[in-house]
Coordinates of C-alpha atoms and ligand atoms in Angstrom, one line a residue:
M1 CA -12.9 -11.4 28.7
R2 CA -9.2 -10.9 28.3
L3 CA -9.2 -13.3 25.4
S4 CA -12.0 -11.6 23.5
L5 CA -10.4 -8.2 24.0
L6 CA -7.3 -9.6 22.4
A7 CA -9.3 -11.0 19.6
L8 CA -10.9 -7.6 19.0
A9 CA -7.5 -6.0 19.1
S10 CA -6.2 -8.3 16.4
V11 CA -9.2 -7.6 14.2
A12 CA -8.6 -3.9 14.7
L13 CA -5.0 -4.4 13.7
A14 CA -5.9 -6.4 10.7
A15 CA -8.3 -3.6 9.6
R16 CA -5.4 -1.2 9.2
P17 CA -2.3 -3.2 8.1
F18 CA 1.1 -1.6 7.8
L19 CA 1.2 -0.3 4.2
D20 CA 4.8 -1.3 3.3
E21 CA 3.4 -2.7 0.0
P22 CA -0.1 -1.3 -0.3
D23 CA -2.5 -3.7 -1.9
T24 CA -3.3 -2.3 -5.4
G25 CA -3.8 -5.7 -7.0
I26 CA -0.3 -6.7 -8.1
E27 CA -0.4 -10.0 -6.3
E28 CA -3.6 -11.0 -8.0
Q29 CA -2.3 -10.0 -11.4
L30 CA 1.3 -11.2 -11.3
G31 CA 1.4 -13.6 -8.4
E32 CA 1.3 -16.7 -10.6
I33 CA 3.8 -15.5 -13.1
V34 CA 6.5 -14.9 -10.5
A35 CA 5.7 -18.1 -8.5
N36 CA 8.1 -20.1 -10.7
G37 CA 11.0 -17.5 -10.4
T38 CA 10.1 -15.6 -13.5
L39 CA 10.9 -11.8 -13.3
A40 CA 7.6 -9.9 -13.5
P41 CA 7.6 -8.0 -16.8
L42 CA 8.8 -4.4 -16.3
K43 CA 5.9 -3.0 -18.4
S44 CA 3.4 -4.6 -15.9
L45 CA 4.7 -2.4 -13.0
V46 CA 2.7 0.7 -12.4
G47 CA 4.3 2.5 -9.5
L48 CA 7.4 2.6 -7.2
P49 CA 6.1 0.2 -4.6
D50 CA 5.7 -2.5 -7.4
F51 CA 9.5 -2.6 -7.7
Q52 CA 9.8 -3.7 -4.0
W53 CA 7.1 -6.4 -4.6
S54 CA 8.9 -7.7 -7.7
A55 CA 12.3 -7.6 -6.1
R56 CA 11.0 -9.5 -3.1
Q57 CA 10.0 -12.4 -5.4
F58 CA 13.2 -12.3 -7.4
M59 CA 16.1 -11.6 -5.1
N60 CA 17.4 -14.2 -2.7
A61 CA 16.4 -13.6 1.0
S62 CA 19.7 -12.2 2.2
S63 CA 20.1 -9.7 -0.6
Y64 CA 16.5 -8.6 -0.5
T65 CA 16.7 -8.2 3.3
Y66 CA 19.8 -6.1 3.1
Y67 CA 17.9 -3.6 0.9
R68 CA 14.6 -3.8 2.8
N69 CA 15.8 -3.7 6.4
G70 CA 15.5 -1.0 9.0
A71 CA 17.0 -0.5 12.4
A72 CA 15.8 -2.5 15.4
G73 CA 12.0 -2.7 15.5
E74 CA 11.8 -0.7 12.3
W75 CA 9.5 2.0 13.8
S76 CA 11.4 4.7 12.0
Y77 CA 11.4 2.7 8.8
R78 CA 7.6 2.4 9.0
N79 CA 7.1 6.0 10.1
N80 CA 9.1 7.2 7.0
L81 CA 6.4 5.6 4.8
E82 CA 3.3 6.3 6.9
V83 CA 4.1 9.9 7.8
F84 CA 3.1 11.3 4.4
M85 CA -0.5 10.2 4.8
R86 CA -0.8 11.8 8.2
F87 CA -0.9 15.2 6.5
K88 CA -3.9 15.9 4.2
L89 CA -3.4 18.0 1.1
R90 CA -5.3 21.2 0.5
P91 CA -5.8 20.9 -3.2
R92 CA -6.8 24.0 -5.1
V93 CA -9.1 24.0 -8.1
L94 CA -9.8 26.2 -11.1
K95 CA -6.1 27.2 -11.4
D96 CA -4.2 27.2 -14.7
V97 CA -1.9 24.2 -14.4
T98 CA -1.2 23.7 -18.1
K99 CA 2.5 24.9 -17.7
I100 CA 3.3 22.8 -14.7
Q101 CA 5.7 20.7 -16.7
D102 CA 8.0 23.7 -17.4
S103 CA 8.7 24.2 -13.7
I104 CA 9.8 20.6 -12.9
P105 CA 13.5 21.1 -13.8
T106 CA 15.7 22.5 -11.0
T107 CA 19.2 23.2 -10.0
I108 CA 21.1 21.4 -7.3
L109 CA 24.2 23.4 -6.1
G110 CA 24.0 25.2 -9.5
H111 CA 23.8 22.1 -11.7
N112 CA 20.8 21.6 -14.0
F113 CA 18.6 18.6 -13.7
S114 CA 15.2 17.6 -15.2
A115 CA 13.5 16.9 -11.8
P116 CA 13.7 17.9 -8.1
F117 CA 14.5 14.3 -7.1
F118 CA 17.7 12.2 -7.2
I119 CA 19.1 8.7 -6.6
A120 CA 20.1 8.6 -3.0
P121 CA 23.5 7.0 -2.1
C122 CA 23.0 3.3 -1.4
A123 CA 25.6 0.6 -0.9
R124 CA 25.8 -2.8 -2.7
G125 CA 24.0 -2.2 -6.0
G126 CA 25.5 -5.5 -7.1
Y127 CA 23.0 -7.5 -5.0
A128 CA 20.3 -6.7 -7.5
H129 CA 22.2 -6.7 -10.8
P130 CA 25.7 -7.8 -11.9
D131 CA 26.4 -4.3 -13.4
G132 CA 25.5 -2.8 -10.0
E133 CA 25.9 1.0 -9.8
V134 CA 26.8 1.3 -13.6
N135 CA 23.0 1.1 -14.1
F136 CA 22.4 4.0 -11.8
V137 CA 24.9 6.2 -13.6
K138 CA 23.4 5.4 -17.0
G139 CA 19.8 5.5 -15.8
A140 CA 20.5 8.9 -14.1
A141 CA 22.0 10.2 -17.4
A142 CA 19.0 9.0 -19.4
G143 CA 16.5 10.7 -17.0
D144 CA 18.8 13.7 -16.6
I145 CA 18.7 13.5 -12.8
L146 CA 21.4 13.5 -10.1
Y147 CA 23.0 10.3 -8.8
M148 CA 24.9 10.3 -5.5
A149 CA 27.2 7.3 -5.5
S150 CA 27.8 5.5 -2.2
L151 CA 31.4 4.9 -1.1
Y152 CA 30.4 1.2 -0.4
S153 CA 29.3 0.6 -3.9
S154 CA 29.7 -2.9 -5.5
R155 CA 31.5 -1.4 -8.4
S156 CA 34.7 0.7 -8.1
M157 CA 34.8 4.5 -8.3
D158 CA 36.7 4.1 -11.6
D159 CA 33.9 1.9 -13.1
I160 CA 31.2 4.4 -11.9
T161 CA 33.1 7.3 -13.5
A162 CA 33.7 5.4 -16.7
A163 CA 29.9 4.7 -17.0
K164 CA 29.2 8.4 -17.4
G165 CA 27.8 9.0 -20.9
N166 CA 29.7 12.2 -21.2
S167 CA 32.0 14.2 -19.0
S168 CA 29.4 16.8 -18.2
Q169 CA 27.2 14.3 -16.3
V170 CA 27.1 15.5 -12.7
L171 CA 27.6 13.0 -9.9
F172 CA 28.0 13.6 -6.2
Q173 CA 30.1 11.2 -4.0
Q174 CA 28.9 10.0 -0.6
V175 CA 31.6 9.1 1.9
Y176 CA 32.3 7.5 5.2
L177 CA 35.6 8.4 6.8
T178 CA 38.2 6.6 8.8
E179 CA 40.3 8.3 11.5
N180 CA 43.3 8.1 9.1
M181 CA 43.6 11.6 7.6
T182 CA 46.2 10.5 5.0
E183 CA 43.6 8.0 3.8
T184 CA 40.9 10.7 3.8
Q185 CA 43.1 13.1 1.8
Q186 CA 43.8 10.4 -0.7
L187 CA 40.0 9.7 -0.9
F188 CA 39.2 13.4 -1.5
R189 CA 41.9 13.6 -4.3
K190 CA 40.4 10.5 -5.9
I191 CA 36.9 12.0 -5.8
E192 CA 38.1 15.3 -7.3
A193 CA 40.0 13.4 -10.0
A194 CA 36.8 11.4 -10.8
G195 CA 35.1 14.7 -11.5
S196 CA 32.4 14.5 -8.7
K197 CA 30.9 17.9 -7.9
A198 CA 30.2 17.5 -4.2
I199 CA 31.1 15.3 -1.3
V200 CA 28.2 14.0 0.7
L201 CA 29.4 13.2 4.2
T202 CA 27.1 10.8 6.1
V203 CA 26.9 12.1 9.7
D204 CA 24.1 10.0 11.1
G205 CA 26.1 6.8 11.7
P206 CA 29.0 7.4 14.1
G207 CA 28.0 4.0 15.6
T208 CA 26.9 0.7 14.2
G209 CA 23.3 0.6 13.1
I210 CA 21.3 -2.0 15.1
R211 CA 19.7 -4.0 12.4
H212 CA 17.8 -7.0 13.7
R213 CA 16.2 -8.1 10.4
A214 CA 19.5 -8.0 8.5
A215 CA 21.5 -9.6 11.3
R216 CA 19.5 -12.8 10.8
F217 CA 20.9 -13.2 7.3
G218 CA 24.4 -12.0 8.1
V219 CA 23.9 -8.7 6.2
G220 CA 23.7 -6.3 9.2
S221 CA 26.2 -3.5 9.8
A222 CA 29.7 -4.5 10.5
N223 CA 30.9 -3.6 14.0
I224 CA 32.9 -0.4 13.7
D225 CA 34.8 1.6 16.2
L226 CA 32.9 4.8 17.2
N227 CA 33.8 7.4 14.6
L228 CA 35.0 10.9 15.6
L229 CA 33.1 13.5 13.6
T230 CA 32.6 17.0 14.9
W231 CA 32.1 20.5 13.4
E232 CA 35.7 21.2 14.2
K233 CA 36.7 18.1 12.1
Y234 CA 34.2 19.3 9.4
H235 CA 36.3 22.5 9.0
T236 CA 39.5 20.5 8.8
L237 CA 37.9 18.3 6.1
S238 CA 36.6 21.3 4.2
N239 CA 40.2 22.6 4.1
M240 CA 41.3 19.4 2.4
T241 CA 39.1 19.7 -0.7
S242 CA 37.8 22.3 -3.1
L243 CA 34.5 20.5 -3.2
P244 CA 31.5 21.4 -1.0
I245 CA 30.9 18.9 1.8
I246 CA 27.2 18.3 2.4
P247 CA 26.3 16.8 5.8
K248 CA 23.8 13.9 5.2
G249 CA 21.6 12.9 8.2
I250 CA 20.5 16.2 9.8
Q251 CA 17.6 15.3 12.1
T252 CA 16.8 18.4 14.2
V253 CA 16.4 22.1 13.6
D254 CA 19.3 22.5 16.2
D255 CA 21.7 20.7 13.9
A256 CA 20.3 22.5 10.8
R257 CA 21.1 25.8 12.6
E258 CA 24.6 24.6 13.5
A259 CA 25.2 23.5 10.0
V260 CA 24.3 26.9 8.6
A261 CA 26.4 28.6 11.3
N262 CA 29.3 26.4 10.2
G263 CA 29.1 27.6 6.6
V264 CA 27.7 24.6 4.8
K265 CA 26.3 25.2 1.3
A266 CA 23.6 22.5 1.7
I267 CA 22.1 20.2 4.3
Y268 CA 20.6 16.8 3.7
L269 CA 17.8 15.7 6.0
S270 CA 17.6 12.0 6.5
N271 CA 17.4 9.2 9.0
H272 CA 19.2 6.9 6.6
G273 CA 16.0 5.2 5.5
G274 CA 15.2 4.2 9.1
R275 CA 18.3 2.0 9.1
Q276 CA 20.5 3.6 11.7
L277 CA 18.7 4.8 14.9
D278 CA 15.3 3.5 15.5
G279 CA 13.1 6.3 16.8
A280 CA 14.7 8.9 14.6
P281 CA 12.2 11.2 12.9
S282 CA 11.3 11.2 9.2
S283 CA 12.8 14.0 7.1
L284 CA 9.2 15.3 6.6
E285 CA 8.9 15.8 10.3
V286 CA 12.4 17.4 10.5
A287 CA 11.5 19.8 7.6
L288 CA 8.3 20.7 9.4
E289 CA 10.3 21.4 12.6
I290 CA 12.6 23.7 10.6
H291 CA 9.7 25.4 8.9
Q292 CA 8.1 26.1 12.3
N293 CA 11.2 27.2 14.1
E294 CA 13.7 28.6 11.7
P295 CA 12.1 28.9 8.2
D296 CA 14.9 31.1 6.9
I297 CA 17.2 28.1 6.8
F298 CA 15.4 27.0 3.6
K299 CA 16.6 30.3 2.0
Q300 CA 20.1 30.3 3.5
V301 CA 21.2 26.9 2.2
E302 CA 19.8 24.3 -0.1
V303 CA 17.9 21.6 1.8
Y304 CA 17.6 18.0 0.5
A305 CA 15.6 15.3 2.2
D306 CA 14.9 11.6 1.8
G307 CA 13.2 8.6 3.4
G308 CA 10.0 6.8 2.4
V309 CA 9.3 8.8 -0.8
R310 CA 7.2 6.5 -3.0
Y311 CA 4.7 8.8 -4.7
G312 CA 4.5 12.1 -6.6
S313 CA 2.6 13.7 -3.7
D314 CA 5.3 12.7 -1.2
V315 CA 7.8 14.8 -3.2
L316 CA 5.3 17.7 -3.3
K317 CA 4.8 17.7 0.5
L318 CA 8.6 18.0 1.0
L319 CA 8.9 20.7 -1.6
S320 CA 6.0 22.6 -0.1
L321 CA 8.1 23.2 3.1
G322 CA 11.0 24.5 1.1
V323 CA 13.0 21.3 0.4
R324 CA 14.9 21.8 -2.9
A325 CA 15.4 18.2 -3.9
V326 CA 14.3 14.8 -2.7
G327 CA 16.3 11.5 -2.5
V328 CA 14.9 8.1 -3.4
G329 CA 16.7 5.1 -2.2
R330 CA 15.1 1.7 -2.1
P331 CA 12.8 2.0 -5.1
Y332 CA 15.9 2.6 -7.3
M333 CA 17.8 -0.2 -5.6
F334 CA 14.9 -2.6 -6.2
S335 CA 14.4 -1.4 -9.8
N336 CA 18.0 -2.5 -10.5
I337 CA 16.8 -6.1 -10.9
Y338 CA 15.7 -4.9 -14.4
G339 CA 19.1 -3.1 -14.9
E340 CA 19.3 0.3 -16.5
E341 CA 15.8 0.0 -17.9
G342 CA 14.3 -0.4 -14.4
V343 CA 16.2 2.7 -13.1
K344 CA 14.9 4.7 -16.1
R345 CA 11.3 3.5 -15.5
V346 CA 11.3 4.7 -11.8
T347 CA 12.4 8.2 -12.9
E348 CA 9.7 8.3 -15.6
M349 CA 7.0 7.1 -13.2
L350 CA 7.9 9.6 -10.5
K351 CA 8.1 12.5 -13.0
F352 CA 4.7 11.6 -14.4
E353 CA 3.2 11.4 -10.9
L354 CA 4.8 14.6 -9.8
I355 CA 3.4 16.5 -12.8
N356 CA -0.1 15.1 -12.5
D357 CA -0.3 15.2 -8.7
A358 CA 0.7 18.9 -8.9
A359 CA -1.8 19.6 -11.6
N360 CA -4.6 17.8 -9.6
G361 CA -3.6 19.9 -6.6
G362 CA -4.0 23.1 -8.5
I363 CA -0.3 23.9 -8.6
G364 CA 0.6 25.8 -11.8
D365 CA 4.2 26.5 -10.9
L366 CA 6.3 24.1 -8.8
K367 CA 8.6 26.9 -7.8
K368 CA 5.7 28.6 -6.1
I369 CA 4.5 25.7 -4.1
G370 CA 4.2 26.7 -0.4
P371 CA 3.3 25.2 3.0
E372 CA -0.3 26.3 2.6
W373 CA -0.7 23.4 0.2
V374 CA -0.7 20.9 3.1
D375 CA -2.7 20.8 6.3
W376 CA 0.2 20.4 8.8
R377 CA -2.0 19.4 11.7
A378 CA -1.0 15.8 11.9
L379 CA -3.9 13.3 11.8
N380 CA -2.4 11.0 14.3
G381 CA 0.9 9.9 15.9
W382 CA 3.2 6.9 15.8
Y383 CA 1.1 4.5 17.7
S384 CA -2.4 4.9 16.2
Ligands
FMN401 C1 20.4 -0.8 0.6 C2 20.7 0.6 1.2 C3 22.0 1.0 1.3 C4 22.3 2.3 1.8 N1 23.6 2.7 1.8 C5 23.9 3.9 2.2 C6 25.3 4.4 2.2 O1 26.2 3.7 1.8 N2 25.5 5.7 2.6 C7 24.5 6.5 3.0 O2 24.7 7.6 3.4 N3 23.2 6.1 3.0 C8 22.9 4.8 2.6 N4 21.6 4.4 2.6 C9 20.5 5.4 2.9 C10 20.1 6.1 1.7 O3 21.0 7.0 1.2 C11 18.8 6.9 1.9 O4 19.0 7.8 3.0 C12 17.6 6.1 2.2 O5 17.6 4.9 1.4 C13 16.3 6.8 1.9 O6 15.1 6.1 2.2 P1 14.3 5.2 1.2 O7 15.1 4.0 0.9 O8 13.0 5.0 1.9 O9 14.1 6.0 -0.1 C14 21.3 3.1 2.1 C15 20.0 2.7 2.0 C16 19.7 1.5 1.5 C17 18.2 1.1 1.4
NAG402 C1 6.5 -19.4 -15.4 O1 5.1 -19.2 -15.4 C2 4.7 -18.3 -16.5 C3 3.2 -18.0 -16.3 O2 2.5 -19.1 -15.9 C4 5.0 -18.9 -17.8 O3 4.6 -18.1 -18.9 C5 6.5 -19.2 -17.9 O4 6.8 -19.9 -19.1 C6 7.0 -20.0 -16.7 N1 8.4 -20.1 -16.7 C7 9.1 -21.2 -16.4 C8 10.6 -21.1 -16.4 O5 8.5 -22.2 -16.1
NAG403 C1 21.4 25.6 -16.8 O1 20.1 26.1 -17.3 C2 20.1 27.5 -17.5 C3 18.7 27.9 -17.7 O2 18.1 27.1 -18.7 C4 21.1 27.8 -18.6 O3 21.1 29.2 -18.8 C5 22.5 27.3 -18.2 O4 23.4 27.5 -19.3 C6 22.4 25.8 -17.9 N1 23.7 25.4 -17.3 C7 24.4 24.4 -17.8 C8 25.7 24.1 -17.2 O5 24.0 23.7 -18.7
NAG404 C1 22.2 -14.0 -3.0 O1 22.5 -13.2 -4.1 C2 23.7 -12.4 -4.0 C3 23.8 -11.5 -5.1 O2 23.6 -12.1 -6.3 C4 24.9 -13.4 -3.9 O3 26.1 -12.7 -3.8 C5 24.7 -14.3 -2.7 O4 25.7 -15.3 -2.6 C6 23.4 -15.0 -2.7 N1 23.1 -15.6 -1.4 C7 22.6 -16.8 -1.3 C8 22.4 -17.3 0.1 O5 22.2 -17.4 -2.3
NAG405 C1 47.0 5.7 7.0 O1 46.7 5.5 5.6 C2 47.9 5.5 4.9 C3 47.5 5.5 3.4 O2 46.7 4.4 3.2 C4 48.8 4.4 5.3 O3 50.0 4.4 4.5 C5 49.1 4.5 6.8 O4 49.8 3.3 7.2 C6 47.9 4.6 7.6 N1 48.2 5.0 9.0 C7 47.8 4.2 10.0 C8 48.1 4.7 11.3 O5 47.1 3.3 9.9
NAG406 C1 41.0 26.2 7.2 O1 41.6 27.1 6.3 C2 41.4 28.5 6.7 C3 41.9 29.4 5.6 O2 43.1 28.9 5.1 C4 42.0 28.8 8.0 O3 41.8 30.1 8.4 C5 41.5 27.8 9.1 O4 42.1 28.0 10.3 C6 41.5 26.4 8.6 N1 40.8 25.6 9.5 C7 41.2 24.4 10.0 C8 40.3 23.7 11.0 O5 42.1 23.8 9.5

């Protein structure tokens, strides 16, 4: 009896596999081509998840795992991806959507970009391509989108700055800080000299991320001393630079409120791609919590969000709650196996999906999208 129940349970599980790489036929079409180590042709990839599939075949196990991994049992990693499909759309029809394209460009802290999504700050771009982050700078310029460079980039800040096509290209710089304020002051000066327009301060990792998958390959987090970061310190840091400091990793409405009370210009909702604290909510759930408890926050400061964004409709769901711009991490990291061309392609694909998903949902003006576009009654929870 027990055995047959288990057998039934495994059939039930098999019926709804985890959709990390949804089966849309890529294995059937390209499986043989990549079997001998050949890079799948870029033109054969049709969507963002395809870049993960291609990178998984091409990169060595340790490098691929560093990009792919999540914290501990990876519940937050999976939830980031699955949460979007828990909320059904409420598409409208017979609306004039012919001008939707004109409303795709946006501003981020006053800077113009062609789309409301950006390249999230991710370390170690060199694992996918020898040119590393240079490809993100060039790809972002070609697509006219924002790139936030990680402090732990494979290439130096000088190389990243030099890769800018012209001095007007806007980059933001992500940072982790040490307790040494002299060092911090020097870092801030360097970032200002490089021409970055904002400092993105990662606040979701005062401890070491517990990364089981990555630890097996020696690419987990390094053990660090617990980092002192408080709102009092935030003010001290703000006094050390003329640049706005954006806290990245806000995960509750409480901290969103505190951030606003402490005078931030923008907040960045994120659980670090599910890599830091397993059990942390996705940014869609956090945006929903803010919408339900303190919706004015979306008007008081700019709100950015990332985690698990793979489709045009994912971007739209976040924007419908009032998020201004959406970060994309792993798809860009994986696309870098094709260098700058791969980075450009991700941007083109996501713009195309954004425009057409909006049109098919009856949205004629992206700036007027609102929460009524989604049914926010969740279909099911974490364990179903
Ligand atoms: C390989 C990798 C490295 C990352 N490195 C950093 C980092 O150095 N600083 C940081 O704030 N976030 C880092 N992140 C988190 C990203 O900024 C972003 O929050 C996350 O990737 C978004 O989720 P997604 O990958 O599902 O799009 C990293 C993520 C990945 C996948
Ligand atoms: C790998 O396989 C593909 C498809 O079968 C073939 O076109 C290609 O030449 C092969 N490459 C190598 C290096 O064997
Ligand atoms: C940004 O776009 C607006 C509206 O198109 C334009 O007026 C402004 O000059 C642009 N700013 C920059 C810095 O290009
Ligand atoms: C995997 O690839 C990375 C990046 O190219 C390289 O630094 C590393 O040595 C490789 N590791 C193994 C085990 O081959
Ligand atoms: C702090 O950083 C500065 C600049 O790198 C260095 O000279 C100094 O020795 C550091 N102080 C401590 C206590 O490590
Ligand atoms: C920051 O600077 C302002 C204005 O100079 C000052 O009032 C404030 O006390 C400073 N705060 C900290 C924490 O240094």
